[in-house]
PDB file of C-alpha atoms in Angstrom:
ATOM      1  CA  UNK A  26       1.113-119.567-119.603  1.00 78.00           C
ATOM      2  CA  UNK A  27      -1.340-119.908-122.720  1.00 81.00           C
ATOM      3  CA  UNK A  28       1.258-121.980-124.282  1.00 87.00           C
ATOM      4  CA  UNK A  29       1.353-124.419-121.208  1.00 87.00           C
ATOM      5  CA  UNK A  30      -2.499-124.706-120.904  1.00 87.00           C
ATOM      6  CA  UNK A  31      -2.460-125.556-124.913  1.00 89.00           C
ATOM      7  CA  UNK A  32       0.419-128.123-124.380  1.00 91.00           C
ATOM      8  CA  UNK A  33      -1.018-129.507-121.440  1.00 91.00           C
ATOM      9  CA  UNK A  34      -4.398-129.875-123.496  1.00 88.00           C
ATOM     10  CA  UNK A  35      -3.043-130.911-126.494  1.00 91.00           C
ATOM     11  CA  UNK A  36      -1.681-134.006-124.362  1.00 92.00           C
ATOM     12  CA  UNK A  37      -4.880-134.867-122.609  1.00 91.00           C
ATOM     13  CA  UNK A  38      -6.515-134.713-126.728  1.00 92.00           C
ATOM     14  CA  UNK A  39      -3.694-136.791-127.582  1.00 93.00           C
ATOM     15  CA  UNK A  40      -4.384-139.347-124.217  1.00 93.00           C
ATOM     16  CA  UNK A  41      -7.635-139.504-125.192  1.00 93.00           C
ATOM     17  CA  UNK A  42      -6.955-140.781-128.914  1.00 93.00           C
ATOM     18  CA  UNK A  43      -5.178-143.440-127.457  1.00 93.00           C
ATOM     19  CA  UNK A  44      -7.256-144.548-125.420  1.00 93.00           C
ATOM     20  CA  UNK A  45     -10.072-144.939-128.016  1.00 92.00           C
ATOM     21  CA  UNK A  46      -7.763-146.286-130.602  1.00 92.00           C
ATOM     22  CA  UNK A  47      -6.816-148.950-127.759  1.00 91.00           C
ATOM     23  CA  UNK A  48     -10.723-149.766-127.152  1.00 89.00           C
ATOM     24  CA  UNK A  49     -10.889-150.199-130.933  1.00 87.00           C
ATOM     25  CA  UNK A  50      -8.259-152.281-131.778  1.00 87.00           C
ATOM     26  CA  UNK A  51      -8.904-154.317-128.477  1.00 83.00           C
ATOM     27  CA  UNK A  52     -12.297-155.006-129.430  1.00 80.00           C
ATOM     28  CA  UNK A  53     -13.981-153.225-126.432  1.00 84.00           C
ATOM     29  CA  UNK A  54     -16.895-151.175-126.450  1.00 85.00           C
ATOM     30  CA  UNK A  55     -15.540-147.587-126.142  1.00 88.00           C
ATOM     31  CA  UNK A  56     -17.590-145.906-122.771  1.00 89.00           C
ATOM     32  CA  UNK A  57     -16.882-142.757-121.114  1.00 92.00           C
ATOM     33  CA  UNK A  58     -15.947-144.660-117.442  1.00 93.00           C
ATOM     34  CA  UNK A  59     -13.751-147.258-119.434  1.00 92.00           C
ATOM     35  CA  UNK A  60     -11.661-143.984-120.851  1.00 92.00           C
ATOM     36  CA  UNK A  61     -12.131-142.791-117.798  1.00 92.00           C
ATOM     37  CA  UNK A  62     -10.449-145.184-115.947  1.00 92.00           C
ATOM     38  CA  UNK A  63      -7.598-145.595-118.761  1.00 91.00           C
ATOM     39  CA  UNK A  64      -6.406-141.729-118.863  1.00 93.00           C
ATOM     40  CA  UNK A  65      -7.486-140.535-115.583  1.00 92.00           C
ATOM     41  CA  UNK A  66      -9.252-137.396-117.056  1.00 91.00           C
ATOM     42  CA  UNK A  67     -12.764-136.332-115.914  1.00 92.00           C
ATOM     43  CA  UNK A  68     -15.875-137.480-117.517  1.00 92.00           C
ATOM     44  CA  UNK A  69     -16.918-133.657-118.358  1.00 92.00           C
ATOM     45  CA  UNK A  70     -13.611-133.449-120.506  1.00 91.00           C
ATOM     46  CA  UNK A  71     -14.893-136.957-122.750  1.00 89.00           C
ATOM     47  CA  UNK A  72     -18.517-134.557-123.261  1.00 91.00           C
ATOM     48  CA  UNK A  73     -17.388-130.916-123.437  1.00 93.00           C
ATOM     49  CA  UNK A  74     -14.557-131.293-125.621  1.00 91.00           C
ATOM     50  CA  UNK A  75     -15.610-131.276-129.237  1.00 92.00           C
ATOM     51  CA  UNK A  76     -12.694-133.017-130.740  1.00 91.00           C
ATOM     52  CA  UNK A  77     -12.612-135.841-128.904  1.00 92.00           C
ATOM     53  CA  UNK A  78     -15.940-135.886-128.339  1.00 93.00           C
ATOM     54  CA  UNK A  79     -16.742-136.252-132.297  1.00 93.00           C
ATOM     55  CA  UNK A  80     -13.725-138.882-132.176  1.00 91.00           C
ATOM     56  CA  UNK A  81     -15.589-141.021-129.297  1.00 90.00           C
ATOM     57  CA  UNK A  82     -19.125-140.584-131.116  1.00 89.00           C
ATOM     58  CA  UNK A  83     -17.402-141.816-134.332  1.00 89.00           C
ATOM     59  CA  UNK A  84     -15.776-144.721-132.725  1.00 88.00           C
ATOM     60  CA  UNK A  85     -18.849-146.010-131.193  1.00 85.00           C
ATOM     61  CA  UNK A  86     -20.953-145.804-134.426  1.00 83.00           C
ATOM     62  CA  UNK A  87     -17.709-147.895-136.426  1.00 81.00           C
ATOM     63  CA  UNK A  88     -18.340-150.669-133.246  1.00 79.00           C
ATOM     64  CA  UNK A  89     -22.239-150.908-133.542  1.00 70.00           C
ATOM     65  CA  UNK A  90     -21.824-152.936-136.767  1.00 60.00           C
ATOM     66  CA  UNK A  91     -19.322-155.280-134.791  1.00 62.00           C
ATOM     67  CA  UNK A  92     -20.910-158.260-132.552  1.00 56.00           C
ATOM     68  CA  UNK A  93     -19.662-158.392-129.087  1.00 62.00           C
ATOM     69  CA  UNK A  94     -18.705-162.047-128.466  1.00 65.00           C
ATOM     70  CA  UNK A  95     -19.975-162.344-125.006  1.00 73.00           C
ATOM     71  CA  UNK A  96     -23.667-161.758-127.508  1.00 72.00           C
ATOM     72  CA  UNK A  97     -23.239-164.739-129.073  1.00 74.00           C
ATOM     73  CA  UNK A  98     -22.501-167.096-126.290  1.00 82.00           C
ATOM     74  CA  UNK A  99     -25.034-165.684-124.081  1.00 85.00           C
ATOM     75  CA  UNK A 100     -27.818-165.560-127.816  1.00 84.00           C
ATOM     76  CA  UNK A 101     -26.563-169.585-127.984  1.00 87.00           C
ATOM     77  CA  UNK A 102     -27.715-170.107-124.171  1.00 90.00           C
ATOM     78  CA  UNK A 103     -30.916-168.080-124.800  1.00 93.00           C
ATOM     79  CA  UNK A 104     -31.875-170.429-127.914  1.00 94.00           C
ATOM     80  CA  UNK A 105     -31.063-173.805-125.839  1.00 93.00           C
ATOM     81  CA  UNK A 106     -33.134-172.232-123.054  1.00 95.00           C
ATOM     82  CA  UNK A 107     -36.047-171.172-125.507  1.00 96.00           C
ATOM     83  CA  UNK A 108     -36.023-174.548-127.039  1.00 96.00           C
ATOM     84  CA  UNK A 109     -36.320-176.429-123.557  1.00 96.00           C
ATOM     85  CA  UNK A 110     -39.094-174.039-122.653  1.00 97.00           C
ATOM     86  CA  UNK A 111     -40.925-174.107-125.793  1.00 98.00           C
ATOM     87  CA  UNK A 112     -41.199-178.079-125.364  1.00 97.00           C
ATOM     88  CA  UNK A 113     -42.494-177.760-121.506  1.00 98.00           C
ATOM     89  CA  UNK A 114     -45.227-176.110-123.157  1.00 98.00           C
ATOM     90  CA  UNK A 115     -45.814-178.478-125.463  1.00 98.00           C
ATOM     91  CA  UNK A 116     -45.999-181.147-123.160  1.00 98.00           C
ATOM     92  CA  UNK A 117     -47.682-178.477-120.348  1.00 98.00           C
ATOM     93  CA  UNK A 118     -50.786-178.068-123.169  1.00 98.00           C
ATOM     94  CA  UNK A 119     -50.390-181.675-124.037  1.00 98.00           C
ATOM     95  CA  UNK A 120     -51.104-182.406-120.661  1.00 98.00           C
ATOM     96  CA  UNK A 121     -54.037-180.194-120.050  1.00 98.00           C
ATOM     97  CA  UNK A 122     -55.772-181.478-123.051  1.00 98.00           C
ATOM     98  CA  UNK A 123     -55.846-185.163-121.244  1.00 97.00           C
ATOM     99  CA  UNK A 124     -56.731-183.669-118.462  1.00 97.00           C
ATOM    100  CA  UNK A 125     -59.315-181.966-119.694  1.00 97.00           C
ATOM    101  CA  UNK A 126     -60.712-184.927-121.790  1.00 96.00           C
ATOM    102  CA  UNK A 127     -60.707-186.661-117.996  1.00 94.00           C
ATOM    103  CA  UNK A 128     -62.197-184.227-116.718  1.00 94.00           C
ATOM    104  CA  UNK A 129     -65.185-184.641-118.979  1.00 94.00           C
ATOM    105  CA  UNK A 130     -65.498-188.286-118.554  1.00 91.00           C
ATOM    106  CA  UNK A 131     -65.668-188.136-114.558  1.00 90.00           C
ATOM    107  CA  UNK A 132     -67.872-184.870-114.825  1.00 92.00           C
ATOM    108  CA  UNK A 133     -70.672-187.524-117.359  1.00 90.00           C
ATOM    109  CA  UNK A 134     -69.980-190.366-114.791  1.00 87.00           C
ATOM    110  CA  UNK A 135     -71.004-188.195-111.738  1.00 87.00           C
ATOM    111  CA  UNK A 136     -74.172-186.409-113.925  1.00 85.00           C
ATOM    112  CA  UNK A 137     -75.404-190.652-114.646  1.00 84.00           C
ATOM    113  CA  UNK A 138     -75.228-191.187-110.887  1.00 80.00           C
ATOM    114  CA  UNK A 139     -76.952-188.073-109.766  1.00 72.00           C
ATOM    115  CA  UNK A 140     -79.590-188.944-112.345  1.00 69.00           C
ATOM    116  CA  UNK A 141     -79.888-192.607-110.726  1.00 73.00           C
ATOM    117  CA  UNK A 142     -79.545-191.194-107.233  1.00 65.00           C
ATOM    118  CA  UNK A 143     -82.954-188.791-107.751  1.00 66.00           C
ATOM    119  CA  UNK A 144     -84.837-191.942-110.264  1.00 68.00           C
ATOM    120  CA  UNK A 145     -84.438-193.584-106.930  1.00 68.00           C
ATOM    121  CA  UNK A 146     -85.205-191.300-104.507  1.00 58.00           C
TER     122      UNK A 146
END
């Protein structure tokens, strides 16, 4: 019986390794569901079991140096976006300025007429 239980564990440490080792050499980010969903064993197995455990926490660190390529298609968008939005302001404060300098103009137009209005009253 203790045999069986250390086979049948031995296997599921073994499935597990594999699975990682796929997620690594596949490029994927290595998460608990994802190995989850690959060897069928419970999430508290991927937490409480040291081995693998320590193999999964290695694994991730080795992939936080490595660029996930949906990040730079979605960093290239962000730029373009940033750079059309950047030059909305400019024109936005470019704008206001004029408007502003309007504003003035029309605000010393009405002040001369209000002062002619009263020197006639």
């Amino acid at each position: 019986m203790v045999t069986k239980n250390r086979q049948r564990s031995e296997e599921k440490i073994a499935q597990a390794r594999k699975a990682i080792r796929e997620l690594q050499m596949g490029q994927e980010r290595i998460t608990v569901p994802k190995l989850m969903k690959m060897t069928g064993l419970s999430r508290g197995f991927f937490y409480k079991n040291p081995t693998i455990r320590k193999e999964m926490d290695d694994a991730v660190q080795n992939q936080a140096g490595l660029i996930d390529p949906r990040r730079a298609i979605i960093d290239r968008a962000m730029e373009g976006r940033l750079a059309l939005l950047e030059q909305q302001v400019r024109e936005l404060q470019r704008e206001n300025e004029e408007l502003k300098k309007r504003n003035a103009k029309l605000q010393k137009a009405v002040d001369r007429k209000d002062l002619n209005f009263i020197k006639n009253l």
